[in-house]
mmCIF file of C-alpha atoms and ligand atoms in Angstrom:
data_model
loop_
_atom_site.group_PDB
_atom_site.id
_atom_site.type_symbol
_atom_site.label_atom_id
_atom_site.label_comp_id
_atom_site.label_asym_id
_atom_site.label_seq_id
_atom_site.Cartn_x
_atom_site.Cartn_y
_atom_site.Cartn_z
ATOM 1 C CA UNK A 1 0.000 0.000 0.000
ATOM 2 C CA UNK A 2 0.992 3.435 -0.567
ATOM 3 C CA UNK A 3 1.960 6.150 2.000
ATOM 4 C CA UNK A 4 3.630 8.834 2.083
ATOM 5 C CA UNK A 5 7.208 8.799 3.821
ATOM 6 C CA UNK A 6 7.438 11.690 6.077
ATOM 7 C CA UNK A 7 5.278 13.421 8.305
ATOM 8 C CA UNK A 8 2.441 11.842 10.399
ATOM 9 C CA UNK A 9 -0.110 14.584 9.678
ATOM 10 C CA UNK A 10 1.022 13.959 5.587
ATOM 11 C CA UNK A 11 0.221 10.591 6.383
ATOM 12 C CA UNK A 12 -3.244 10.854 7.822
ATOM 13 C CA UNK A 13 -3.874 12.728 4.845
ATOM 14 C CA UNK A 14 -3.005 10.535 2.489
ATOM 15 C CA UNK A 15 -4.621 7.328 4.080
ATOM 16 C CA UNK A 16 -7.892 9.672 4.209
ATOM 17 C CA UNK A 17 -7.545 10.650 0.157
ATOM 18 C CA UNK A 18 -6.668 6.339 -0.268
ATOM 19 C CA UNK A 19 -9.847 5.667 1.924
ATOM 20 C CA UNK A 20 -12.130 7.933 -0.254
ATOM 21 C CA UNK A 21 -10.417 6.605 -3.187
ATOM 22 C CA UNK A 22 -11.453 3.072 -2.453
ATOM 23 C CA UNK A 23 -15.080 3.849 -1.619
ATOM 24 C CA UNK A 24 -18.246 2.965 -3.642
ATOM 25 C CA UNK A 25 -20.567 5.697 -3.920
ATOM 26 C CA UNK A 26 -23.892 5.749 -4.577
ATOM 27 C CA UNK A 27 -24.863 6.162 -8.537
ATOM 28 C CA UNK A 28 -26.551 9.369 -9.356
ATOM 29 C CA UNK A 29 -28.511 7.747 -12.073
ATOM 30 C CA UNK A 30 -29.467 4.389 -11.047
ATOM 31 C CA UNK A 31 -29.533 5.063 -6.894
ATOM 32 C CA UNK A 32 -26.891 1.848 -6.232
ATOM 33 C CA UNK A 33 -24.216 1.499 -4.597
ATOM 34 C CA UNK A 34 -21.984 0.816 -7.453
ATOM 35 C CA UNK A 35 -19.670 4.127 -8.720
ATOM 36 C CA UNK A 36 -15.975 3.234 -8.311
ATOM 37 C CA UNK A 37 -12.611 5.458 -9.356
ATOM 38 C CA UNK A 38 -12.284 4.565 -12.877
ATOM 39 C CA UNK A 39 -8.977 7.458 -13.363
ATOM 40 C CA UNK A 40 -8.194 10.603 -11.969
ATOM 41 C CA UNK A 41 -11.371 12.269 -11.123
ATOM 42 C CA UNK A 42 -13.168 10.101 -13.677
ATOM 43 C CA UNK A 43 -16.197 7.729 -12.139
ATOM 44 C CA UNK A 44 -17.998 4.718 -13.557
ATOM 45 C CA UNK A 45 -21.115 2.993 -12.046
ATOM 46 C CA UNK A 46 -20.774 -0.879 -12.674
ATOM 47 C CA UNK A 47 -24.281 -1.025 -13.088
ATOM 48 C CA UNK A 48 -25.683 1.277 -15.358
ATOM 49 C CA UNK A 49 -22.091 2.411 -16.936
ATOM 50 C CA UNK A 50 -22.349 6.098 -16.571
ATOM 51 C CA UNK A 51 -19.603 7.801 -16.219
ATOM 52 C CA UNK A 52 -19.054 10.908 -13.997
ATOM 53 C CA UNK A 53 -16.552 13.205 -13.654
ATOM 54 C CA UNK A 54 -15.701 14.175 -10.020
ATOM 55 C CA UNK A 55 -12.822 14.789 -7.315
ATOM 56 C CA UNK A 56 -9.485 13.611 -8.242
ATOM 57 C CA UNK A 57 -9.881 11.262 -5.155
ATOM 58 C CA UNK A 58 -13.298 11.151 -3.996
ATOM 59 C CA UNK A 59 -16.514 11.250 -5.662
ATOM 60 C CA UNK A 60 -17.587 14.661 -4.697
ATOM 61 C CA UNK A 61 -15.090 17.353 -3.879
ATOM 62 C CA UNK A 62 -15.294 20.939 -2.121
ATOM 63 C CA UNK A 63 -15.000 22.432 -5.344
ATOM 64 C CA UNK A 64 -17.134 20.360 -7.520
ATOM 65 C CA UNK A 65 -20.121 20.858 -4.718
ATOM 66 C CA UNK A 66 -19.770 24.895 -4.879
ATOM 67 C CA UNK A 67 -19.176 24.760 -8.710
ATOM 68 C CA UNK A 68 -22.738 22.355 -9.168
ATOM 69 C CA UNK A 69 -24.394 25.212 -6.438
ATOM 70 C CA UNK A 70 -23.785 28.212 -8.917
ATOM 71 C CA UNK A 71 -24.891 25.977 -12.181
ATOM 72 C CA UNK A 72 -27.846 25.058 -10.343
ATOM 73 C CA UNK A 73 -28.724 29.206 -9.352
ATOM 74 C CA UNK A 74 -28.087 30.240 -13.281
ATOM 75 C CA UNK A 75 -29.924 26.927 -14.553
ATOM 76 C CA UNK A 76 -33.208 28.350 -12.158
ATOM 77 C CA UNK A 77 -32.764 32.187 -13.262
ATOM 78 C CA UNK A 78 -32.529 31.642 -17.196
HETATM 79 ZN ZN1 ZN B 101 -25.642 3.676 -12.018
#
């Protein structure tokens, strides 16, 4: 397994970015448990085969949330 070589607080970090990495999240499209790290930032749902694109190491990120927020508020004023 990979870790990083110096620095315990480094370390936590990177077993935290490894943990969300490894994760199955639940599908957007099809509502199962199924979407697993295809690439960086690129997401695939075994089940249905969509693909998303989302954090480089987990399935939603910071600024992917605050980014689909502000598409959301010009989608509803147009
Ligand atoms: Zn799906």
């Amino acid at each position: 397994m990979y870790t990083a070589k110096y620095g315990a607080s480094i370390r936590k970090l990177v077993d935290k970015a490894i943990l969300a990495k490894r994760t199955k999240y639940e599908c957007p499209k099809c509502h199962k448990l199924k979407v697993a790290r295809k690439g960086n930032a690129l997401w695939a749902c075994k089940s249905c085969e969509a693909v998303f694109a989302g954090g480089a190491y987990s399935f939603k990120s910071e600024a992917g949330e605050i980014a689909a927020r502000i598409i959301n508020e010009y989608s509803k004023s147009s």
